[in-house]
């Protein structure tokens, strides 16, 4: 694949800061990977001094794979290719002392921090909790402290939330834990305040490359600037039309800020798209033209007109899911060379995946889901992870409570309450209290004994965990707490078995990771929380259809894309329409369309069940915004039926063929 002139120019430009500004599929990410190779091979940068930052773990992994073809394995290993969060985590582990944390602090996911907030706020509804969490997160991403938040509070609610924010931070610190936002906020504050540490990191990471720069939030942007320092050695790439994380505080104005902050910023635009057929591109361009423009961009493709884009009206969600499954089967069987992984099904919200999963399962089509209800959110998985968390950081009270009570081991609520009281009065963690003779003397004899047994076990596990292979250690731990029996005993029907299978899945995954990366279980445990952030656990390498939210699909590409639920209220999302965030929804549509290489299909339901009631749905306004000559509308009252006779007839035989293949 030859590089075009602008790409080459972007790769070889080293005279100062550079922004590559271009539409979807124009090779921005490719510029980053090629530039890394150029920096190492031609410009003499040691690989360990180069940091490339991407948006998701999946994107980081893909980037590493692409670079593997360009540099030696040894060089690749030294490069820093990661997300903002994992870079922040690395910095924080190294500088933990400076911010009052010990090296093995815990990382709390949204569920964990939600629980803390719940305790602080008291018994308010889910919605209030979500709003509190969101508000605090936005303050954190804007680098505002609780005091600053209180100063700037505009109403009573915000004042209250600023106080909640303050005690939330105190609680996190007491647990020696950070949340996702802190992973970036704390290193940023540290670099701002400490010139020596700032200098150290600037010297360590001499060249910075940032993908998807339009989605950096204030805090990420600040961290990026602090790492860059005065000499301005960086390449940022981005597309303002693909900014889709405003709800997390992302600000595409940062692209413009770059120009202000670095007056000598060179801007290179890429205009040729190497991903999609002309029709797909034309639709994308036309839809996004309804948005105000930050930067003028053109995008064209040499790949011929391509397939017409079909818009299918389906009766309801079940029909929609069946239609997509059938079409995938049909396409797969008509073109035996294509793989299942060439297909992606994209949706606006995770709840839409349910019907699809059923349809794919009953059609026996293997699928992979990312960004969905995370594997790591399952209760049985969290139970096991709680043990690993305690071994890493015994002061992590929520993990300590979870581990000590699951499975039950004679330590009940009253024991924990007494321990808790003592811990609070003496400013200790529960784990510390459990070792304190004063605290132990308040407990009943039996409870005291049970607690001491547990504490001895923890000490033993801690020393085993550090020296045994990760998979082996986890097996032994599960055995010693009799976790399988616990699941089978306490769950009804088959659910215990299913849960145990999930635990075994975790065990295999940890064993593999341990072998592959040469890490023990404690080291693996330190990064698990991060994996839940934007996408799920890496799944085994099987050929399977990809299912994900539109947000998770950023940066990826697939020959066949199905974009489902294109209805008013679903996509664009009802809340966004009400809150006037239509532009962002439109950018999300632009992202969705431009994931497709050859073939794009949009579906919408005529009826949908909401809160138990059938509701009639209107097709998404974005469909009206598309050039009508490039789309074919099927299944509406006044148009052709969805399934042509040929397709309908062959469905059964395609399924039979698939089954044969599987055997
Ligand atoms: N010069 C080129 N010749 C042929 N193919 C190319 C060229 N540059 C990039 N590509 C291919 O085009 C596709 C899109 O590239 P890439 O993913 O880098 O685009 P992008 O601008 O990062 O897209 P997005 O905005 O969606 O993240 C990839 O398959 C890539 O390999
Ligand atoms: Mg990209």
XYZ file of C-alpha atoms and ligand atoms in Angstrom:
695
model
C 0.000 0.000 0.000
C 1.634 3.158 -1.188
C 1.237 6.267 0.859
C -0.167 9.329 -0.831
C 1.680 12.620 -0.934
C -0.051 14.218 2.064
C 0.352 11.096 4.165
C 4.047 10.980 3.356
C 4.389 14.621 4.206
C 2.645 14.080 7.556
C 4.865 11.137 8.378
C 8.098 12.896 7.563
C 7.242 16.230 9.164
C 9.384 16.633 12.259
C 10.049 20.360 12.329
C 7.386 21.105 14.932
C 3.897 20.287 16.153
C 1.606 18.720 13.579
C -2.137 18.251 13.307
C -3.558 15.917 10.689
C -7.134 16.865 10.155
C -9.197 14.620 7.950
C -12.431 12.748 7.475
C -13.145 9.102 8.160
C -11.106 6.394 6.466
C -8.505 8.770 5.072
C -5.610 6.970 6.740
C -5.092 9.085 9.864
C -4.422 6.087 12.059
C -2.186 4.689 9.364
C -0.183 7.909 9.430
C 0.373 7.341 13.140
C 1.597 3.762 12.752
C 3.831 4.583 9.792
C 5.169 7.619 11.586
C 6.148 5.532 14.594
C 8.190 3.298 12.282
C 9.664 6.376 10.620
C 10.633 7.910 13.964
C 12.454 4.738 14.940
C 13.985 3.702 11.632
C 14.763 7.046 10.037
C 14.755 9.735 12.702
C 16.702 7.747 15.279
C 14.209 7.884 18.162
C 14.632 5.071 20.684
C 11.252 3.252 20.691
C 10.856 3.662 24.458
C 10.748 7.434 23.981
C 7.742 7.290 21.687
C 4.214 7.306 23.084
C 1.142 6.728 20.929
C -2.215 7.330 22.542
C -5.434 5.849 21.223
C -8.963 5.841 22.466
C -9.800 2.247 23.275
C -7.867 -0.846 24.296
C -9.053 -2.444 21.105
C -7.636 0.409 19.037
C -4.356 0.196 20.969
C -4.176 -3.500 20.258
C -4.866 -2.969 16.573
C -2.224 -0.302 16.436
C 0.292 -2.651 18.001
C -0.579 -5.284 15.427
C -0.132 -2.848 12.564
C 3.232 -1.689 13.922
C 4.367 -5.291 14.358
C 4.635 -5.463 10.576
C 6.901 -2.437 10.489
C 9.330 -2.854 13.400
C 11.128 -5.725 15.102
C 9.446 -7.512 18.000
C 12.080 -6.110 20.323
C 11.406 -2.535 19.220
C 7.629 -2.995 19.442
C 7.913 -4.129 23.021
C 9.631 -0.916 24.019
C 7.082 1.416 22.434
C 4.396 3.003 24.582
C 1.139 2.362 22.755
C -1.810 2.796 25.073
C -4.987 4.623 25.946
C -4.938 7.841 27.968
C -6.217 5.818 30.906
C -3.493 3.197 30.798
C -0.778 5.791 30.318
C -2.214 7.683 33.295
C -2.318 4.503 35.306
C 1.300 3.779 34.561
C 2.335 7.259 35.616
C 0.236 7.048 38.742
C 1.633 3.685 39.829
C 5.092 5.146 39.553
C 4.289 8.425 41.263
C 1.676 7.096 43.689
C 3.568 8.325 46.729
C 3.438 11.883 45.490
C -0.352 11.936 45.551
C -0.791 10.121 48.839
C -1.460 6.686 47.401
C 0.439 3.495 47.792
C 1.685 1.784 44.670
C -0.947 -0.906 44.725
C -3.996 1.330 44.867
C -7.306 -0.083 43.640
C -9.104 1.128 40.558
C -12.861 1.495 41.023
C -15.143 1.058 38.050
C -18.417 2.921 37.590
C -20.275 0.307 39.640
C -17.896 0.592 42.588
C -17.931 4.361 42.623
C -21.720 4.352 42.204
C -21.946 2.391 45.432
C -19.824 4.888 47.324
C -21.960 7.716 46.036
C -25.051 5.823 47.052
C -23.743 5.568 50.601
C -22.960 9.278 50.685
C -26.187 10.498 49.140
C -28.431 7.997 50.850
C -31.447 6.333 49.358
C -32.096 8.350 46.240
C -33.187 6.825 42.948
C -31.018 5.439 40.193
C -31.504 8.535 38.122
C -30.327 10.907 40.858
C -27.301 8.737 41.405
C -26.443 8.717 37.740
C -26.753 12.500 37.578
C -24.486 12.897 40.600
C -21.912 10.587 39.096
C -22.030 12.419 35.793
C -21.755 15.848 37.451
C -18.732 14.837 39.508
C -17.098 13.216 36.524
C -17.489 16.383 34.461
C -15.937 18.452 37.258
C -13.058 16.044 37.455
C -12.521 16.138 33.727
C -12.505 19.904 33.854
C -9.794 19.632 36.544
C -11.928 21.307 39.200
C -11.409 20.405 42.846
C -14.407 20.014 45.204
C -13.669 23.504 46.576
C -13.580 25.017 43.097
C -16.767 23.155 42.210
C -18.436 24.616 45.295
C -17.243 28.121 44.418
C -18.609 27.830 40.933
C -21.866 26.071 41.864
C -24.778 27.710 40.102
C -27.639 26.360 42.156
C -28.515 24.494 45.323
C -28.187 21.079 43.673
C -24.707 21.840 42.410
C -23.718 23.050 45.876
C -24.900 19.778 47.336
C -23.097 17.809 44.662
C -19.856 19.680 45.342
C -20.094 18.541 48.969
C -20.828 14.999 47.843
C -17.790 15.253 45.561
C -15.629 16.243 48.555
C -16.670 13.298 50.683
C -16.494 10.961 47.685
C -12.830 11.910 47.249
C -12.165 11.424 50.961
C -13.699 7.967 50.786
C -11.651 6.988 47.748
C -8.480 8.071 49.491
C -9.395 6.158 52.632
C -9.802 3.039 50.495
C -6.572 3.785 48.650
C -8.577 3.751 45.457
C -9.028 5.907 42.388
C -11.810 6.023 39.824
C -11.368 6.140 36.041
C -11.326 9.930 35.920
C -8.586 10.073 38.554
C -6.338 7.923 36.392
C -5.884 10.944 34.167
C -6.698 13.768 36.564
C -4.145 12.879 39.238
C -1.124 12.586 36.926
C -2.218 15.808 35.237
C -2.388 17.706 38.528
C 0.907 16.216 39.567
C 2.691 17.304 36.405
C 1.154 20.745 36.755
C 2.417 21.123 40.305
C 5.743 19.362 40.245
C 8.316 20.622 37.760
C 10.787 17.875 38.497
C 8.368 15.060 37.795
C 7.076 16.903 34.759
C 10.575 17.157 33.392
C 11.236 13.505 34.075
C 8.227 12.397 32.021
C 8.926 14.883 29.261
C 12.409 13.421 28.944
C 11.056 9.928 29.001
C 8.405 10.422 26.329
C 10.095 12.527 23.705
C 7.590 12.169 20.891
C 3.837 11.962 21.358
C 1.267 10.773 18.814
C -2.418 11.153 19.609
C -5.191 9.453 17.646
C -8.840 10.635 17.757
C -7.752 13.972 19.154
C -11.265 15.413 18.676
C -12.436 13.325 21.620
C -9.950 14.459 24.222
C -11.497 16.160 27.212
C -10.037 19.088 29.078
C -8.040 16.918 31.407
C -6.617 14.685 28.674
C -5.731 17.723 26.631
C -3.938 19.243 29.616
C -2.011 16.026 30.217
C -1.036 15.901 26.576
C 0.267 19.484 26.722
C 2.191 18.847 29.924
C 3.869 15.812 28.429
C 4.743 17.643 25.244
C 6.467 20.526 26.965
C 8.053 23.448 25.224
C 9.605 21.774 22.203
C 6.224 20.796 20.755
C 7.173 17.399 19.422
C 3.877 15.751 18.634
C 1.531 14.601 15.923
C -2.174 14.718 16.655
C -4.757 13.354 14.250
C -8.464 13.933 14.391
C -11.760 14.594 12.708
C -14.155 17.106 14.229
C -17.044 15.317 12.499
C -16.348 12.242 14.593
C -16.457 13.877 18.002
C -18.928 11.699 19.910
C -17.915 11.831 23.539
C -19.178 15.255 24.640
C -21.179 13.466 27.349
C -17.888 12.447 28.859
C -16.578 15.972 28.684
C -14.831 15.650 25.314
C -14.413 18.888 23.507
C -13.703 19.057 19.798
C -12.804 22.708 20.223
C -9.517 21.263 21.473
C -8.578 20.904 17.811
C -8.890 24.644 17.465
C -7.163 25.205 20.810
C -4.165 23.324 19.463
C -3.768 26.024 16.856
C -3.879 28.713 19.535
C -1.601 26.929 21.961
C 0.961 26.047 19.299
C 1.126 28.990 16.897
C 3.651 27.135 14.740
C 1.272 24.174 14.369
C 1.432 22.678 10.895
C -1.930 21.406 9.639
C -2.089 18.720 6.984
C -5.358 17.579 5.483
C -5.966 14.174 3.938
C -8.721 13.955 1.388
C -8.681 10.529 -0.168
C -10.735 7.867 1.550
C -9.388 4.334 1.259
C -12.166 2.571 3.059
C -15.591 2.959 1.537
C -17.299 2.837 -1.816
C -18.380 6.161 -3.289
C -22.033 5.719 -2.431
C -21.356 5.073 1.244
C -19.102 8.082 1.335
C -21.644 10.251 -0.453
C -24.267 9.353 2.124
C -21.894 10.093 4.970
C -20.864 13.438 3.501
C -24.440 14.453 2.820
C -25.653 13.622 6.330
C -22.805 15.440 8.053
C -23.269 18.483 5.828
C -26.327 19.266 7.984
C -23.995 20.085 10.872
C -22.177 23.382 11.345
C -18.570 23.089 10.267
C -15.524 23.589 12.438
C -13.086 22.930 9.611
C -13.590 22.638 5.873
C -12.871 19.126 4.616
C -13.300 17.177 1.432
C -13.433 13.436 1.095
C -13.455 11.311 -2.022
C -12.866 7.688 -2.889
C -11.558 5.867 -5.921
C -13.432 2.705 -5.071
C -16.305 2.908 -7.572
C -19.951 3.535 -6.819
C -20.528 0.277 -4.917
C -23.704 -1.366 -3.633
C -26.785 0.685 -3.068
C -27.432 1.280 0.633
C -30.570 -0.522 1.750
C -32.971 0.838 4.327
C -35.210 -1.900 5.718
C -38.447 -1.291 7.574
C -39.074 -4.135 10.019
C -42.220 -4.953 11.929
C -40.645 -4.891 15.365
C -37.378 -5.599 17.160
C -37.682 -9.344 16.843
C -38.295 -9.081 13.118
C -35.412 -6.628 12.808
C -33.035 -9.021 14.543
C -34.217 -11.995 12.458
C -33.864 -9.978 9.272
C -30.283 -9.042 10.075
C -29.391 -12.626 11.027
C -30.944 -13.970 7.817
C -29.183 -11.443 5.682
C -25.861 -12.281 7.235
C -26.440 -15.958 6.530
C -27.478 -15.195 2.993
C -24.498 -12.955 2.265
C -22.096 -15.403 3.840
C -23.420 -18.250 1.751
C -23.534 -16.297 -1.463
C -19.875 -15.344 -1.060
C -18.122 -18.278 0.575
C -14.887 -16.324 0.934
C -16.198 -13.797 3.373
C -15.717 -14.409 7.046
C -18.223 -13.802 9.808
C -15.842 -11.238 11.262
C -16.401 -9.174 8.117
C -19.845 -8.306 9.482
C -20.616 -5.745 12.127
C -23.943 -4.920 13.711
C -23.972 -1.480 15.282
C -26.543 0.028 17.593
C -27.140 3.177 19.617
C -27.698 1.537 22.997
C -26.668 -1.728 24.578
C -30.258 -2.726 25.346
C -30.787 -3.220 21.609
C -28.432 -6.183 21.617
C -30.831 -8.528 23.388
C -32.997 -9.446 20.380
C -29.965 -9.737 18.167
C -28.257 -12.143 20.472
C -31.320 -14.345 20.405
C -31.648 -14.233 16.644
C -27.962 -14.951 16.074
C -28.000 -17.767 18.567
C -31.018 -19.439 17.045
C -29.480 -19.102 13.581
C -26.277 -20.575 15.060
C -24.171 -17.618 14.012
C -21.229 -17.082 16.384
C -20.902 -13.471 17.548
C -18.622 -11.309 19.675
C -19.935 -8.429 21.663
C -17.891 -5.496 22.782
C -18.888 -2.559 24.891
C -21.900 -4.442 26.207
C -22.759 -5.395 29.753
C -19.285 -6.224 30.703
C -18.197 -9.714 31.533
C -16.479 -8.143 34.509
C -19.776 -6.738 35.802
C -21.210 -10.166 36.531
C -21.669 -10.822 40.228
C -19.681 -14.072 40.280
C -16.778 -12.437 38.441
C -16.804 -9.454 40.773
C -16.748 -11.871 43.711
C -13.570 -13.504 42.452
C -11.980 -10.204 41.516
C -12.696 -8.893 45.013
C -10.201 -11.450 46.340
C -7.566 -10.308 43.892
C -8.246 -6.709 44.845
C -7.836 -7.453 48.543
C -4.548 -9.214 47.906
C -3.327 -6.181 45.988
C -4.670 -3.553 48.307
C -6.043 -4.823 51.631
C -7.303 -1.328 52.471
C -9.876 -1.591 49.685
C -12.837 -1.869 52.069
C -15.558 -2.642 49.513
C -13.471 -5.524 48.136
C -12.639 -6.695 51.658
C -16.317 -6.836 52.602
C -17.236 -8.654 49.407
C -14.498 -11.224 49.800
C -15.043 -11.877 53.474
C -18.783 -12.436 52.977
C -18.672 -14.490 49.759
C -18.851 -17.405 50.321
C -20.200 -17.002 53.840
C -17.689 -17.898 56.506
C -19.338 -17.089 59.805
C -18.543 -13.407 59.640
C -21.860 -11.666 59.534
C -23.257 -8.210 59.622
C -22.826 -7.630 63.349
C -19.136 -8.551 63.260
C -18.588 -6.286 60.282
C -20.496 -3.469 61.945
C -18.318 -3.663 65.041
C -15.200 -3.789 62.947
C -16.416 -0.888 60.918
C -17.125 1.225 63.976
C -13.674 0.574 65.353
C -12.071 1.306 61.987
C -13.926 4.587 61.702
C -13.064 5.710 65.226
C -9.411 4.894 64.767
C -9.071 5.942 61.160
C -8.170 2.464 59.958
C -9.207 0.301 57.059
C -11.284 -2.782 57.881
C -8.280 -4.947 57.167
C -6.166 -2.970 59.608
C -8.924 -3.106 62.207
C -9.162 -6.870 61.764
C -5.556 -7.125 62.931
C -6.001 -4.827 65.879
C -6.316 -6.496 69.277
C -8.543 -3.652 70.445
C -11.006 -4.317 67.648
C -10.824 -8.067 68.079
C -11.674 -7.769 71.771
C -15.081 -6.307 70.844
C -16.024 -9.453 68.902
C -17.657 -12.682 70.013
C -15.218 -15.587 70.363
C -16.499 -17.540 67.373
C -16.516 -14.496 65.102
C -13.024 -13.622 66.254
C -11.763 -17.088 65.387
C -13.396 -17.056 61.958
C -11.932 -13.659 61.261
C -8.452 -14.753 62.266
C -8.674 -17.805 60.023
C -9.581 -15.562 57.130
C -6.745 -13.143 57.879
C -4.252 -16.008 57.936
C -5.585 -17.229 54.620
C -5.188 -13.763 53.117
C -1.572 -13.635 54.255
C -0.910 -17.041 52.732
C -2.607 -16.091 49.445
C -0.632 -12.890 49.302
C 2.665 -14.706 49.379
C 1.453 -17.416 46.946
C 0.026 -14.882 44.501
C 3.352 -13.195 44.036
C 5.253 -16.341 43.123
C 2.812 -18.809 41.517
C 1.704 -18.688 37.873
C -1.509 -16.643 37.706
C -3.796 -19.423 36.436
C -2.519 -21.974 38.912
C -2.886 -19.583 41.808
C -6.472 -18.729 40.898
C -7.393 -22.408 40.687
C -5.971 -23.024 44.117
C -7.765 -20.008 45.540
C -11.112 -21.087 44.071
C -10.570 -24.539 45.511
C -9.739 -23.308 48.961
C -12.815 -21.087 49.187
C -14.969 -23.861 47.606
C -16.374 -21.405 45.153
C -17.918 -23.927 42.792
C -19.892 -25.568 45.569
C -20.960 -22.131 46.770
C -22.341 -21.240 43.341
C -24.069 -24.562 42.804
C -25.629 -24.475 46.246
C -26.923 -20.930 46.200
C -28.172 -20.564 42.681
C -31.391 -21.928 41.328
C -31.656 -24.258 38.347
C -28.844 -24.067 35.893
C -27.694 -20.614 36.840
C -25.049 -21.905 39.263
C -23.490 -23.976 36.500
C -23.535 -21.047 34.104
C -21.898 -18.839 36.709
C -19.230 -21.413 37.379
C -18.567 -21.621 33.642
C -18.060 -17.860 33.608
C -15.616 -18.160 36.471
C -13.732 -20.844 34.561
C -13.707 -18.530 31.573
C -12.096 -15.884 33.780
C -9.611 -18.452 35.072
C -8.565 -19.399 31.526
C -8.314 -15.789 30.495
C -6.129 -14.930 33.490
C -3.985 -18.033 32.953
C -3.434 -17.058 29.307
C -2.676 -13.471 30.112
C -0.255 -14.550 32.801
C 1.595 -16.802 30.403
C 1.584 -14.367 27.524
C 2.668 -11.265 29.420
C 4.742 -13.028 32.085
C 2.660 -11.448 34.864
C 1.454 -12.758 38.188
C -2.153 -12.443 39.251
C -1.551 -9.305 41.274
C -0.103 -7.507 38.278
C -2.971 -8.665 36.070
C -5.429 -7.573 38.757
C -4.078 -4.040 38.615
C -5.226 -3.538 35.049
C -8.478 -5.477 34.926
C -10.610 -2.515 35.906
C -9.327 -0.639 32.875
C -10.531 -3.273 30.470
C -14.098 -2.607 31.473
C -13.842 1.029 30.574
C -14.713 1.053 26.907
C -14.905 -2.511 25.784
C -15.072 -5.964 27.244
C -12.481 -8.616 27.726
C -10.612 -9.667 24.615
C -12.387 -12.699 23.337
C -10.945 -15.846 21.946
C -9.939 -15.697 18.337
C -12.927 -17.287 16.672
C -14.536 -16.193 13.459
C -17.615 -14.337 14.642
C -19.936 -11.483 13.761
C -19.057 -8.255 15.592
C -21.698 -6.570 17.702
C -21.076 -3.245 19.374
C -22.405 0.180 20.138
C -21.720 2.973 17.700
C -19.476 4.579 20.297
C -17.330 1.472 20.537
C -17.001 1.207 16.750
C -14.892 4.334 16.408
C -11.769 3.852 14.302
C -12.787 0.360 13.136
C -13.858 -0.842 9.687
C -15.865 -3.781 8.323
C -16.852 -4.888 4.811
C -20.509 -5.316 5.862
C -22.220 -3.041 8.340
C -25.760 -3.251 9.704
C -26.905 -0.192 11.541
C -30.059 -1.059 13.439
C -32.745 0.944 15.198
C -32.662 3.956 12.876
C -35.762 5.517 14.384
C -36.653 8.807 15.958
C -36.212 8.474 19.707
C -33.727 5.634 19.336
C -31.252 7.143 16.906
C -31.273 10.112 17.267
C -31.676 9.286 20.925
C -34.743 10.841 22.550
C -32.768 12.552 25.334
C -30.344 14.083 22.858
C -33.185 15.512 20.794
C -34.738 17.012 23.931
C -31.451 18.416 25.138
C -30.583 19.876 21.755
C -27.654 17.546 21.099
C -28.695 16.621 17.618
C -25.354 17.551 16.095
C -23.599 14.978 18.218
C -26.138 12.311 17.217
C -25.501 13.207 13.598
C -21.771 12.799 14.096
C -22.510 9.410 15.575
C -24.441 8.553 12.421
C -21.466 9.736 10.377
C -19.189 7.465 12.402
C -21.585 4.539 11.883
C -21.911 4.973 8.123
C -18.187 5.367 7.604
C -17.358 2.059 9.320
C -18.654 0.290 6.189
C -16.332 -0.648 3.366
C -18.575 -2.257 0.747
C -22.017 -2.781 2.041
C -24.224 -0.838 4.401
C -27.731 -1.705 5.551
C -29.886 0.424 7.840
C -32.906 -0.991 9.635
C -35.771 0.565 11.553
C -38.796 -0.852 13.333
C -42.352 0.183 12.609
C -43.394 -0.751 16.135
C -41.404 -1.107 19.291
C -42.377 -2.154 22.798
C -41.680 0.490 25.398
C -42.569 -0.145 29.023
C -44.805 -2.995 27.944
C -46.732 -0.891 25.430
C -46.456 -1.029 21.658
C -45.439 2.269 20.156
C -45.407 3.278 16.530
C -42.025 4.570 15.469
C -40.984 7.075 12.790
C -37.885 6.371 10.708
C -34.845 8.400 11.737
C -34.615 11.900 10.309
C -31.068 11.012 9.271
C -32.497 8.687 6.608
C -34.315 11.673 5.100
C -31.051 13.564 5.062
C -29.387 10.979 2.811
C -29.224 11.384 -0.969
C -32.299 9.407 -2.007
C -30.664 8.122 -5.206
C -28.095 6.238 -3.147
C -30.530 4.441 -0.881
C -33.173 1.815 -1.525
C -36.093 1.746 0.861
C -37.647 -1.676 1.421
C -40.461 -3.056 3.541
C -42.403 0.146 4.064
C -46.068 -0.019 3.095
C -45.448 1.645 -0.228
C -42.227 -0.183 -1.093
C -40.953 -3.665 -1.938
C -40.956 -6.430 0.721
C -37.716 -6.958 2.635
C -37.038 -10.528 1.705
C -36.908 -11.206 -1.991
C -38.179 -14.607 -3.083
C -34.717 -15.896 -3.928
C -33.404 -14.871 -0.551
C -36.371 -16.317 1.303
C -36.142 -19.663 -0.390
C -32.451 -20.022 0.163
C -32.630 -19.170 3.837
C -33.309 -22.695 4.973
C -30.708 -24.170 2.690
C -28.155 -21.568 3.803
C -28.783 -22.540 7.363
C -28.344 -26.183 6.499
C -25.049 -25.352 4.780
C -23.845 -23.420 7.795
C -24.624 -26.335 10.038
C -22.741 -28.647 7.725
C -19.765 -26.272 7.826
C -19.812 -26.348 11.588
C -19.622 -30.115 11.663
N -2.343 5.240 1.024
C -3.177 4.238 1.223
N -3.401 3.320 0.246
C -4.263 2.304 0.433
N -4.951 2.096 1.569
C -4.769 2.957 2.580
C -3.882 4.070 2.473
N -3.921 4.750 3.638
C -4.781 4.098 4.439
N -5.293 3.026 3.824
C -6.291 2.082 4.362
O -7.514 2.803 4.523
C -8.252 2.322 5.624
C -8.578 3.474 6.566
O -7.393 3.924 7.184
P -7.364 4.424 8.692
O -8.082 3.470 9.552
O -5.974 4.793 9.006
O -8.262 5.747 8.521
P -8.676 6.818 9.612
O -8.551 8.153 8.960
O -7.915 6.608 10.834
O -10.214 6.476 9.811
P -11.160 6.828 11.063
O -11.442 8.294 10.958
O -12.386 6.032 10.851
O -10.409 6.483 12.297
C -7.397 1.249 6.271
O -7.838 0.008 5.819
C -6.000 1.575 5.764
O -5.181 0.416 5.714
Mg -8.523 6.120 12.804
